[in-house]
Short mmCIF file of C-alpha atoms in Angstrom, two decimals:
data_model
loop_
_atom_site.label_atom_id
_atom_site.label_comp_id
_atom_site.label_asym_id
_atom_site.label_seq_id
_atom_site.Cartn_x
_atom_site.Cartn_y
_atom_site.Cartn_z
CA MET A 1 187.27 73.10 122.94
CA SER A 2 188.35 71.27 119.77
CA LEU A 3 185.76 68.99 118.18
CA PHE A 4 186.06 65.82 116.19
CA VAL A 5 182.83 65.61 114.21
CA ASP A 6 181.70 62.08 113.42
CA THR A 7 180.16 61.00 110.13
CA SER A 8 176.70 60.78 111.70
CA VAL A 9 176.60 64.52 112.41
CA TRP A 10 178.15 65.59 109.10
CA SER A 11 175.66 63.38 107.28
CA LEU A 12 172.71 65.05 109.00
CA ALA A 13 174.14 68.54 108.46
CA LEU A 14 174.94 68.05 104.76
CA ARG A 15 171.58 66.63 103.70
CA ARG A 16 169.98 68.48 100.79
CA ASP A 17 166.67 68.65 102.57
CA ARG A 18 166.51 70.70 105.76
CA PRO A 19 168.67 69.15 108.50
CA PRO A 20 166.64 67.71 111.36
CA SER A 21 166.52 69.63 114.61
CA SER A 22 169.37 67.69 116.15
CA PRO A 23 171.32 69.18 119.06
CA GLN A 24 174.50 67.78 117.52
CA VAL A 25 173.87 69.57 114.20
CA ALA A 26 173.10 72.76 116.12
CA ALA A 27 176.39 72.36 118.01
CA LEU A 28 178.24 71.84 114.73
CA LEU A 29 176.72 74.96 113.19
CA LYS A 30 177.53 76.96 116.32
CA ALA A 31 181.13 75.69 116.27
CA ILE A 32 181.50 76.67 112.60
CA GLU A 33 180.05 80.13 113.22
CA SER A 34 182.31 80.75 116.23
CA GLY A 35 185.46 79.56 114.46
CA GLU A 36 185.97 76.66 116.83
CA LEU A 37 188.57 74.12 115.73
CA LEU A 38 186.94 71.20 113.91
CA VAL A 39 189.03 68.16 113.08
CA THR A 40 188.37 65.19 110.82
CA THR A 41 190.09 62.15 109.38
CA GLY A 42 190.12 60.35 106.06
CA LEU A 43 187.76 57.68 107.39
CA VAL A 44 185.00 60.24 107.99
CA LEU A 45 185.62 61.87 104.62
CA GLN A 46 185.48 58.48 102.89
CA GLU A 47 182.25 57.49 104.67
CA LEU A 48 180.61 60.75 103.60
CA LEU A 49 181.74 60.40 99.99
CA GLN A 50 180.41 56.85 99.95
CA GLY A 51 177.06 57.93 101.40
CA PHE A 52 176.32 60.87 99.09
CA THR A 53 176.06 60.32 95.37
CA GLY A 54 176.68 62.48 92.35
CA PRO A 55 179.45 64.82 91.28
CA LYS A 56 177.80 67.90 92.83
CA ALA A 57 177.57 66.29 96.29
CA ARG A 58 181.15 65.04 95.96
CA ALA A 59 182.44 68.49 95.02
CA GLN A 60 180.57 70.13 97.91
CA ILE A 61 181.93 67.66 100.45
CA LEU A 62 185.49 67.99 99.15
CA GLN A 63 185.23 71.78 99.20
CA ARG A 64 183.81 71.91 102.74
CA PHE A 65 186.42 69.51 104.09
CA SER A 66 189.37 71.16 102.34
CA SER A 67 189.94 73.62 105.20
CA LEU A 68 189.61 71.09 108.05
CA PRO A 69 192.73 69.64 109.67
CA LEU A 70 192.98 65.98 108.67
CA LEU A 71 194.30 63.62 111.34
CA MET A 72 195.93 60.44 110.14
CA PRO A 73 195.91 57.41 112.44
CA ASP A 74 199.34 55.91 112.93
CA ARG A 75 200.62 52.65 114.37
CA VAL A 76 200.09 53.81 117.97
CA ASP A 77 196.49 54.76 117.23
CA HIS A 78 195.75 51.32 115.78
CA VAL A 79 197.42 49.49 118.67
CA GLU A 80 195.59 51.60 121.26
CA ALA A 81 192.30 51.30 119.36
CA ALA A 82 192.61 47.51 119.60
CA THR A 83 193.26 47.83 123.33
CA LEU A 84 190.26 50.14 123.70
CA ARG A 85 188.05 47.73 121.75
CA ASN A 86 189.18 44.81 123.92
CA ILE A 87 188.52 46.75 127.15
CA CYS A 88 185.03 47.61 125.96
CA ARG A 89 184.35 44.02 124.89
CA ARG A 90 185.34 42.78 128.38
CA HIS A 91 182.65 45.11 129.73
CA GLY A 92 180.04 43.83 127.28
CA VAL A 93 180.28 46.78 124.89
CA GLN A 94 180.69 45.90 121.22
CA VAL A 95 182.74 48.48 119.32
CA GLY A 96 183.35 48.55 115.58
CA THR A 97 186.91 48.82 114.30
CA ILE A 98 186.43 52.26 112.77
CA ASP A 99 184.69 53.63 115.88
CA ALA A 100 187.56 52.36 118.01
CA VAL A 101 190.10 54.17 115.81
CA LEU A 102 188.07 57.40 115.85
CA ALA A 103 187.67 57.24 119.64
CA GLN A 104 191.38 56.58 120.08
CA MET A 105 192.35 59.55 117.93
CA CYS A 106 190.06 61.77 120.01
CA ILE A 107 191.67 60.53 123.21
CA ARG A 108 195.20 60.94 121.88
CA HIS A 109 194.63 64.45 120.50
CA ASN A 110 192.42 65.66 123.38
CA LEU A 111 189.39 66.21 121.13
CA VAL A 112 185.73 66.09 122.08
CA MET A 113 183.69 63.66 119.97
CA LEU A 114 180.56 65.21 118.46
CA SER A 115 178.41 62.33 117.32
CA ASP A 116 174.82 61.18 116.99
CA ASP A 117 176.04 57.58 117.47
CA HIS A 118 175.40 56.38 121.03
CA ASP A 119 178.21 53.82 120.72
CA PHE A 120 180.68 56.60 121.54
CA GLN A 121 178.91 57.29 124.84
CA ARG A 122 179.28 53.62 125.72
CA ILE A 123 182.98 53.74 124.78
CA ALA A 124 183.40 56.82 126.99
CA THR A 125 182.19 54.94 130.06
CA HIS A 126 185.22 52.65 129.76
CA SER A 127 187.85 55.10 128.53
CA ALA A 128 189.09 58.68 128.56
CA LEU A 129 186.97 59.56 125.51
CA ARG A 130 185.14 62.85 125.95
CA VAL A 131 181.78 63.02 124.20
CA TRP A 132 179.89 66.27 123.55
CA GLU A 133 176.75 66.61 125.62
CA SER A 134 173.95 69.11 125.12
#
């Protein structure tokens, strides 16, 4: 299984204080230890860099992410993300623009979304998005 790890999980895992006992963080650590394929995108990297301050935190994030494959959304991803967002909205589910793009990239590249954000579970009920479950 290939995982797309959302900002919410990375943020918990990279905290200076001890990460909380989150099943998603445990799944991330297990995936890292087992050599499972982890994938990210520039949006997640940017959100992490914006959320952590200081040159040391920045250097650590850049170093840890340097070995991860970086997916880049293209025109198709943006068009399909808009479609996905509209489908969800018709079903009463509000989806942010970035979450729609991340979900679409997971669908397109057959990745499982590892997230602590319940919005992705709601997206999955109206799409082909696969969300990691404990």
